[in-house]
PDB file of C-alpha atoms and ligand atoms in Angstrom:
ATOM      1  CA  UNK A 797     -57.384  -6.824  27.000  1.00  0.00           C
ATOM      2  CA  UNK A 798     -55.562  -4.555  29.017  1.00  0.00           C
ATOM      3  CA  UNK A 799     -53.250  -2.247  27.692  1.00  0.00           C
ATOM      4  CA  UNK A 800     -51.248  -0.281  30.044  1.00  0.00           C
ATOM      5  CA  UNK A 801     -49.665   2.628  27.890  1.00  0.00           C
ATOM      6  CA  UNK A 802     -52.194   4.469  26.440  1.00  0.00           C
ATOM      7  CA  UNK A 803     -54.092   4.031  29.470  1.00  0.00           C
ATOM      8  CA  UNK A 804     -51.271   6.168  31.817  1.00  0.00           C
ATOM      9  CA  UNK A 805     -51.524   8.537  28.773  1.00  0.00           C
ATOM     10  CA  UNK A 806     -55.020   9.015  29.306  1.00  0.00           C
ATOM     11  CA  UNK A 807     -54.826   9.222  33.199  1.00  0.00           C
ATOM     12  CA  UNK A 808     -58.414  10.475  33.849  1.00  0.00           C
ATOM     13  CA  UNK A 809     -58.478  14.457  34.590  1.00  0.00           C
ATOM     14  CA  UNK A 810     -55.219  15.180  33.270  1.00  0.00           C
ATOM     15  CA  UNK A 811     -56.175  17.958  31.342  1.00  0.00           C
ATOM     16  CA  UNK A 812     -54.066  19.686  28.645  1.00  0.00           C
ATOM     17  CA  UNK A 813     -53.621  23.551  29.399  1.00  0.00           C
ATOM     18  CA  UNK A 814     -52.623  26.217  27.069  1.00  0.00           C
ATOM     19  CA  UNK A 815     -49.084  26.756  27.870  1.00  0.00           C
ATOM     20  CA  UNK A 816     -48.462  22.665  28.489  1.00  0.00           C
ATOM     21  CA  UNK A 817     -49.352  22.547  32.053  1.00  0.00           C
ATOM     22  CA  UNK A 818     -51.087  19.093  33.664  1.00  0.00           C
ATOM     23  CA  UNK A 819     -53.935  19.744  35.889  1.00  0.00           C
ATOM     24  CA  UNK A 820     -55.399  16.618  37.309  1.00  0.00           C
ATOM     25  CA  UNK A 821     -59.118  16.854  37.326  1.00  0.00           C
ATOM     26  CA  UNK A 822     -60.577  14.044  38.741  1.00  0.00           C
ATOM     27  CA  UNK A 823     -64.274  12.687  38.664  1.00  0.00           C
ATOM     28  CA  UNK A 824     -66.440  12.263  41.877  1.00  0.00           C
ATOM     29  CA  UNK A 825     -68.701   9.655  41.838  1.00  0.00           C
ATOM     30  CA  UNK A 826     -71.336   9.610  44.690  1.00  0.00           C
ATOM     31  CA  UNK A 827     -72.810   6.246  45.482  1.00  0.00           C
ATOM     32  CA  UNK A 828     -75.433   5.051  48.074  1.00  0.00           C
ATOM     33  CA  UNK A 829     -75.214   5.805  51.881  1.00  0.00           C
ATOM     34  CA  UNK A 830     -73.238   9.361  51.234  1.00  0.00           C
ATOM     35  CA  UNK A 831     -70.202   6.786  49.895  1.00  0.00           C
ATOM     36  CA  UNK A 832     -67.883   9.390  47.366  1.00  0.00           C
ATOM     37  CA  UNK A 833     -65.663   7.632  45.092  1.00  0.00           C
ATOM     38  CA  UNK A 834     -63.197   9.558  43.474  1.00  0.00           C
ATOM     39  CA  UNK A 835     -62.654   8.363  40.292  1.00  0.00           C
ATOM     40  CA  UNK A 836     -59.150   8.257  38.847  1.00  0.00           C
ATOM     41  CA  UNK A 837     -56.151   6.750  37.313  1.00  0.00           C
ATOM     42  CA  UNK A 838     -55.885   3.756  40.503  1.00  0.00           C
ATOM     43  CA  UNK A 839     -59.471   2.845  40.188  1.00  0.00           C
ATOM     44  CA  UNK A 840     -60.065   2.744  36.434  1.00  0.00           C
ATOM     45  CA  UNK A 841     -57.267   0.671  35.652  1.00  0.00           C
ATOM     46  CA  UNK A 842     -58.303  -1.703  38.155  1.00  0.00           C
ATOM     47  CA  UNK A 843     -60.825  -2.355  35.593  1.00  0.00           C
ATOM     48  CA  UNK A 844     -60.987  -4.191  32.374  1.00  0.00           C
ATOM     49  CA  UNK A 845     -60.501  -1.859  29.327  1.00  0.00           C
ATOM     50  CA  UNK A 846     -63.039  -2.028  26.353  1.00  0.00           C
ATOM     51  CA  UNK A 847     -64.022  -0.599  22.983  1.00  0.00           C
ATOM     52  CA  UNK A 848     -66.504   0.679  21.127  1.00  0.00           C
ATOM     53  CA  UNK A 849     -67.023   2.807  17.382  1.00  0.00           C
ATOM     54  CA  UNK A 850     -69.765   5.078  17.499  1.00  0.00           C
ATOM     55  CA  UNK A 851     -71.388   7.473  14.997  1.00  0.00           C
ATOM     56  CA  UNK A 852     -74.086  10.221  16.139  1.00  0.00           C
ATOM     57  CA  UNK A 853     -75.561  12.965  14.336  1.00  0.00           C
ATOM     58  CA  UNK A 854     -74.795  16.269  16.012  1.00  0.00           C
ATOM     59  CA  UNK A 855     -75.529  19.997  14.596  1.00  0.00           C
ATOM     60  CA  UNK A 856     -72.181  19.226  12.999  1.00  0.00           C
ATOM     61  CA  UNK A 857     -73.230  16.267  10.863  1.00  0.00           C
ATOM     62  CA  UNK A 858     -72.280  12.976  11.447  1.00  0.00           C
ATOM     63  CA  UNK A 859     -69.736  12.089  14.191  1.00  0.00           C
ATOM     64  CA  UNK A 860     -67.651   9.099  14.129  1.00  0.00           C
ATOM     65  CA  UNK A 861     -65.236   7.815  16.696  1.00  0.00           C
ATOM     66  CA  UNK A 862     -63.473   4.788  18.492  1.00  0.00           C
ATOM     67  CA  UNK A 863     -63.420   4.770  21.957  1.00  0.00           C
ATOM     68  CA  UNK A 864     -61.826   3.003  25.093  1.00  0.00           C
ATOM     69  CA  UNK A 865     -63.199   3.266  28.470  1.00  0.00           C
ATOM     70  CA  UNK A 866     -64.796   0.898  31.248  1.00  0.00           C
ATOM     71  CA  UNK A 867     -68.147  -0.369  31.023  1.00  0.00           C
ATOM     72  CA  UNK A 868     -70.890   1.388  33.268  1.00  0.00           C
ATOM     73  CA  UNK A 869     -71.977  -1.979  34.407  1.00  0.00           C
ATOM     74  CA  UNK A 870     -68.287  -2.517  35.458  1.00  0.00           C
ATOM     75  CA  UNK A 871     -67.564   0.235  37.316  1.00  0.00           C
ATOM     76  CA  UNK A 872     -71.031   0.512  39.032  1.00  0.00           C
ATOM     77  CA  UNK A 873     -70.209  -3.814  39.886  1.00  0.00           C
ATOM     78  CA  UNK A 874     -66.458  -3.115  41.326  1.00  0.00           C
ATOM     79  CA  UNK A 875     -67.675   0.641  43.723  1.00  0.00           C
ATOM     80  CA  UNK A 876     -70.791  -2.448  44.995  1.00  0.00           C
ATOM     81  CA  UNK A 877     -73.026   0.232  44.314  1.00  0.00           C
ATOM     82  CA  UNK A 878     -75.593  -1.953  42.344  1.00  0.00           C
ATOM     83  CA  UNK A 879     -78.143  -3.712  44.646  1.00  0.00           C
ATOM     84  CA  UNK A 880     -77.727  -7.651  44.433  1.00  0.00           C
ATOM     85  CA  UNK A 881     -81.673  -7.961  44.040  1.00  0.00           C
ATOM     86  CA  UNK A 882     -82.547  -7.037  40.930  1.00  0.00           C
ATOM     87  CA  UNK A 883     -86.234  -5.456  41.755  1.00  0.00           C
ATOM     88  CA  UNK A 884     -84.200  -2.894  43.790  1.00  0.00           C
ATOM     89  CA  UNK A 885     -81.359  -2.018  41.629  1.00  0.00           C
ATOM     90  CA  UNK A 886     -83.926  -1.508  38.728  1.00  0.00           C
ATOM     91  CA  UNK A 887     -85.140   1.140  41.135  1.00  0.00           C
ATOM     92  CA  UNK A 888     -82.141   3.138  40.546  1.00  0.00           C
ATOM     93  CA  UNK A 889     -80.122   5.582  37.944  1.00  0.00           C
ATOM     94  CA  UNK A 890     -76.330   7.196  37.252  1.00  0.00           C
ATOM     95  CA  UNK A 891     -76.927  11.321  36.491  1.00  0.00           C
ATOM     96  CA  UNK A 892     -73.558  12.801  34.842  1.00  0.00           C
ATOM     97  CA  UNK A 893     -72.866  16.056  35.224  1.00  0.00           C
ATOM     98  CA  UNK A 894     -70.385  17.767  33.206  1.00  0.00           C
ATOM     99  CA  UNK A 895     -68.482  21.138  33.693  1.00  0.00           C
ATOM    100  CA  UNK A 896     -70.969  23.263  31.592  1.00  0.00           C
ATOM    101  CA  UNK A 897     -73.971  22.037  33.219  1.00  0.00           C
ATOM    102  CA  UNK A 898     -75.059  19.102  30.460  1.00  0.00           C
ATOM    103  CA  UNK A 899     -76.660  16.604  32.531  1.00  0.00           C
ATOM    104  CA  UNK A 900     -77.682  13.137  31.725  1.00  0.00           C
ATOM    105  CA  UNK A 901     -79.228   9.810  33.486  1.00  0.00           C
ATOM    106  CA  UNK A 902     -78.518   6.948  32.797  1.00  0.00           C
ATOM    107  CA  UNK A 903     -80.582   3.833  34.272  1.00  0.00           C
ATOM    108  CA  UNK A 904     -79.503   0.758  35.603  1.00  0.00           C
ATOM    109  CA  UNK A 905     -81.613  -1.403  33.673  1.00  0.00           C
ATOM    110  CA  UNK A 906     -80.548  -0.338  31.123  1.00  0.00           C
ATOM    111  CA  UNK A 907     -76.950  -1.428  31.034  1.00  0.00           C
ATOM    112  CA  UNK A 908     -77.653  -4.440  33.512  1.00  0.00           C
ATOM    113  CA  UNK A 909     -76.519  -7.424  31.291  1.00  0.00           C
ATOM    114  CA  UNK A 910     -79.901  -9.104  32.064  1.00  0.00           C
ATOM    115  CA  UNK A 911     -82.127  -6.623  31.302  1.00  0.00           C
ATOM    116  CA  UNK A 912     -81.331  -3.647  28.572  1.00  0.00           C
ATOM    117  CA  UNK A 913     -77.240  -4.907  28.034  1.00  0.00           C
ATOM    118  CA  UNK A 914     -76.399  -1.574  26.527  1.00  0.00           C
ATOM    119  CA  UNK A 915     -72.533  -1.297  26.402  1.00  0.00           C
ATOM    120  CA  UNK A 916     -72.846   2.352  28.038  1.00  0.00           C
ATOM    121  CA  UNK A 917     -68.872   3.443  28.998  1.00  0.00           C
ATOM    122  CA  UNK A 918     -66.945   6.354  30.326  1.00  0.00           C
ATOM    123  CA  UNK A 919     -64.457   6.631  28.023  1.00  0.00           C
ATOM    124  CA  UNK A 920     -60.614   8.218  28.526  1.00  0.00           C
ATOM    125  CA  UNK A 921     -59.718   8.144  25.117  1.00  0.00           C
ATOM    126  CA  UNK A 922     -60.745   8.602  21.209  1.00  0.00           C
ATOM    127  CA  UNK A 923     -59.680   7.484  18.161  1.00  0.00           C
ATOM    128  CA  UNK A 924     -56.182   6.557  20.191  1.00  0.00           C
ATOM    129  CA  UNK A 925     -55.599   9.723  21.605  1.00  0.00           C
ATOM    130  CA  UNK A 926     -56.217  10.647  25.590  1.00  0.00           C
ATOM    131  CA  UNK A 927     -59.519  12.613  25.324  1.00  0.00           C
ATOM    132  CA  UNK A 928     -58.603  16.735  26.197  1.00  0.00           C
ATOM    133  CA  UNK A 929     -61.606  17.791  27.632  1.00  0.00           C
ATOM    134  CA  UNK A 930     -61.862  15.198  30.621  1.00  0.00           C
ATOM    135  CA  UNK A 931     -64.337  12.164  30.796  1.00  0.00           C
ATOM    136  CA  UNK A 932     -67.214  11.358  28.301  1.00  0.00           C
ATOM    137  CA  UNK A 933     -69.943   9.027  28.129  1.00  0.00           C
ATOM    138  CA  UNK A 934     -69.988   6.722  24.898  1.00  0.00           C
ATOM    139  CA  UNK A 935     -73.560   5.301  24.301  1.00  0.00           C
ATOM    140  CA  UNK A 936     -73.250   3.281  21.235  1.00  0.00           C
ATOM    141  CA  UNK A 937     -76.362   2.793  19.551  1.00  0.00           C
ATOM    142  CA  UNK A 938     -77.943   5.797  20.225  1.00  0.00           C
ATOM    143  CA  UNK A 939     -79.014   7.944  16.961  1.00  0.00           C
ATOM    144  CA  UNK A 940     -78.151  11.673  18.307  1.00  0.00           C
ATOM    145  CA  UNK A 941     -75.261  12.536  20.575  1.00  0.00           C
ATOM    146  CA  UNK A 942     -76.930  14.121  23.518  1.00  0.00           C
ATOM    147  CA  UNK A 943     -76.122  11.176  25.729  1.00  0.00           C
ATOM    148  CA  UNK A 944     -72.751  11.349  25.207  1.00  0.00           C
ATOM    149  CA  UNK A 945     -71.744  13.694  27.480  1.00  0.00           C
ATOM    150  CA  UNK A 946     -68.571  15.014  27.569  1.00  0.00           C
ATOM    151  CA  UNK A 947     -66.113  17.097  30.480  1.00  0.00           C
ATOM    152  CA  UNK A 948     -68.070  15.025  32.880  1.00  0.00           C
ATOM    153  CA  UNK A 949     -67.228  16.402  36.333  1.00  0.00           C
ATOM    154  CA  UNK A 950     -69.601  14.083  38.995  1.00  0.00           C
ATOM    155  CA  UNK A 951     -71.431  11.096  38.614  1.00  0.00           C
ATOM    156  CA  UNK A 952     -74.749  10.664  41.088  1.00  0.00           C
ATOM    157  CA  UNK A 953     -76.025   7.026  41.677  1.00  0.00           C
ATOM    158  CA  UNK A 954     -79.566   7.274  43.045  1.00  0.00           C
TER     159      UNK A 954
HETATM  160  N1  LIG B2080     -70.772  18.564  28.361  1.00  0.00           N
HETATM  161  C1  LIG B2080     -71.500  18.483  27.262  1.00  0.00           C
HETATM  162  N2  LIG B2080     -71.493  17.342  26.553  1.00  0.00           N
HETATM  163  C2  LIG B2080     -72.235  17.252  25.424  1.00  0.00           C
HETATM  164  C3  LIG B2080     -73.033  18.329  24.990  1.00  0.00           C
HETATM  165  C4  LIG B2080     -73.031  19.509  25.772  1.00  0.00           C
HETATM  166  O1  LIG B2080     -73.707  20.525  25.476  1.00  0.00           O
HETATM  167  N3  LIG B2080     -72.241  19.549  26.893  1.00  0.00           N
HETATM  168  N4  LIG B2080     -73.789  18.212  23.859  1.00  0.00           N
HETATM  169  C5  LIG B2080     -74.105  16.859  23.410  1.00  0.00           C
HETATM  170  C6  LIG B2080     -74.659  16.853  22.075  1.00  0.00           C
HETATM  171  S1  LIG B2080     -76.251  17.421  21.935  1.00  0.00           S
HETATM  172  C7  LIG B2080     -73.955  16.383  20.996  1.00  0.00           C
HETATM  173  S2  LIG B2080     -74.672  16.232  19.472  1.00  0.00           S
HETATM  174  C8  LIG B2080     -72.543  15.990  21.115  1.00  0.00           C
HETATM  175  C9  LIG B2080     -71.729  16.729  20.076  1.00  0.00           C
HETATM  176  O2  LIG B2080     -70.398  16.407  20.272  1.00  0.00           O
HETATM  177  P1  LIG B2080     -69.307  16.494  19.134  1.00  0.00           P
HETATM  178  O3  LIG B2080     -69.796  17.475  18.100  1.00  0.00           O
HETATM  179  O4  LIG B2080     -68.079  16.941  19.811  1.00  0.00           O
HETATM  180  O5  LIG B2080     -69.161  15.116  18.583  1.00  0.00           O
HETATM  181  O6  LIG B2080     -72.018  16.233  22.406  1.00  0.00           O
HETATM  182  C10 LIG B2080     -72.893  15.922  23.471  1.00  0.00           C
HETATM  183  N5  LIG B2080     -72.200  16.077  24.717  1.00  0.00           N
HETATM  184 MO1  LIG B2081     -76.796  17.162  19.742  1.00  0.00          MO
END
């Protein structure tokens, strides 16, 4: 399912401003062998587009939302970051880091379809709208919403 639309609306990094100004805000994702992938509107919709509905409990009660994004798995699969041999790329992890310092790994094992299969995604938009505050992780399944990190800003494979 690709749908091209709300995809340019929610060009990754184009961030809202007070006043109605676009500034693009892109993610850097830093892969194996000092490789830097920068991660926007080109490389994502390269990709195939999926969805996911997710409730967490947060300090605010219980959040509920429907998300579109690219799979972890995906995206880790097109940049050939994930080692072929499965001992070695169970060796290894994905640490967000968002704009206020929130940081969270992820492993590979965990979202490798033969192993954990968790549908982990970076997600550009929410409940059909382009999401303001820049890239977030959607973990569904996951109780709390820690994980799902929001404004993220780089993206460390190690
Ligand atoms: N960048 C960033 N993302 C974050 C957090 C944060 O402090 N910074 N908190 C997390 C936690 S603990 C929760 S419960 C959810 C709350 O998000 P929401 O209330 O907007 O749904 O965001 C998660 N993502
Ligand atoms: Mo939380």
């Amino acid at each position: 399912m690709r749908q091209v639309w709300p995809y340019r609306l929610a060009v990754p990094g184009l961030r809202l401003l007070t006043g109605g100004a676009l500034a693009a805000e892109k993610v850097a994702m830093n892969g194996p062998d000092g490789v830097t992938v920068t991660l926007d509107a080109a490389r994502l919709s390269a990709l195939p587009a999926t969805e996911a509905v997710t409730s967490y409990r947060s300090s605010k009660g219980i959040e509920t939302g429907i998300y579109k994004g690219v799979l972890l798995w995906d995206l880790l699969q097109a940049e050939g970051f994930v080692d072929q041999d499965h001992k070695s790329a169970l060796r290894h992890t994905l640490l967000a880091t968002a704009g206020d310092g929130h940081q969270v790994a992820y492993s590979i094992g965990e979202i490798a379809p033969d192993f954990g299969n968790r549908p982990i995604m970076l997600a550009y938009e929410m409940n059909g709208e382009p999401i303001a505050d820049g890239l977030r992780m959607v973990v569904p399944g996951d109780l709390r919403g820690a994980r799902h990190i929001k404004d993220i800003v780089t993206l460390d494979y190690r």
